[in-house]
C-alpha positions as a Python dict, from the first residue, in 0.01 Angstrom:
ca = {
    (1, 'X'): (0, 0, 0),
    (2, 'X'): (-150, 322, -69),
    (3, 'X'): (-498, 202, -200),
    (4, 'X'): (-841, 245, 10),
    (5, 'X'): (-1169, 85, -7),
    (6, 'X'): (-1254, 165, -362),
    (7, 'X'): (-997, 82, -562),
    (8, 'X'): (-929, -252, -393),
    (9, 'X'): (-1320, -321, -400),
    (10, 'X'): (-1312, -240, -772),
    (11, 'X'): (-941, -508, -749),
    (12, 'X'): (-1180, -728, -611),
    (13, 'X'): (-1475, -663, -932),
    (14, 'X'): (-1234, -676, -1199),
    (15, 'X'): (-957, -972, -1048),
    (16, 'X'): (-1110, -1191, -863),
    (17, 'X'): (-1470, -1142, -1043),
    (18, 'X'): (-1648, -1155, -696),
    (19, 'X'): (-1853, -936, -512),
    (20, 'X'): (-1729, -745, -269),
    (21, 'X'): (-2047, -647, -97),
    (22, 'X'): (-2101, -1042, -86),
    (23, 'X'): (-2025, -1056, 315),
    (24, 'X'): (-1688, -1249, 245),
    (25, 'X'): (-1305, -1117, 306),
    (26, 'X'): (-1072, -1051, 118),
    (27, 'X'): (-716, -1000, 216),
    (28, 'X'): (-453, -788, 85),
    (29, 'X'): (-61, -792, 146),
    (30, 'X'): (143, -495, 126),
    (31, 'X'): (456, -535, -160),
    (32, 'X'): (700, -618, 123),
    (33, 'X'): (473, -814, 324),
    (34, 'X'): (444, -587, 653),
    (35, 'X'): (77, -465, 566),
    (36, 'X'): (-238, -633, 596),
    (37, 'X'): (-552, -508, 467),
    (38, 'X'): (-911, -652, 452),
    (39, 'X'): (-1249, -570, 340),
    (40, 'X'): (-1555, -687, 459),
    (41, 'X'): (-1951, -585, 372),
    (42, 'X'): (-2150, -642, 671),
    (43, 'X'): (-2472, -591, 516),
    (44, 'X'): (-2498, -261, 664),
    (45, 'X'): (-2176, -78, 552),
    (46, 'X'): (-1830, -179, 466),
    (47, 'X'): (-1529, -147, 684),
    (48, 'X'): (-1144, -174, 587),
    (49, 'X'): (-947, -295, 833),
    (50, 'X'): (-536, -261, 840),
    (51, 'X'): (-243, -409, 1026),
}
């Protein structure tokens, strides 16, 4: 999973048609399963976190 924080926030706009700045999570699995990513809005910035 090679995307970042703006094309998965703009996955989030287009897909999902939620906000992503909305304070929720949203989770996203790599192809094979083995990634993990989620992005969150704090109110104050966003952050990306991976496993």
């Amino acid at each position: 999973m090679r995307k970042g924080f703006a094309s998965l926030s703009l996955q989030v706009q287009e897909v999902l048609r939620r906000d992503p700045l909305s304070g929720h999570l949203f989770c996203f699995r790599g192809r094979r399963g083995d990634l993990l990513k989620v992005i969150w809005h704090d109110g104050q910035g966003a952050c990306l976190f991976t496993n």
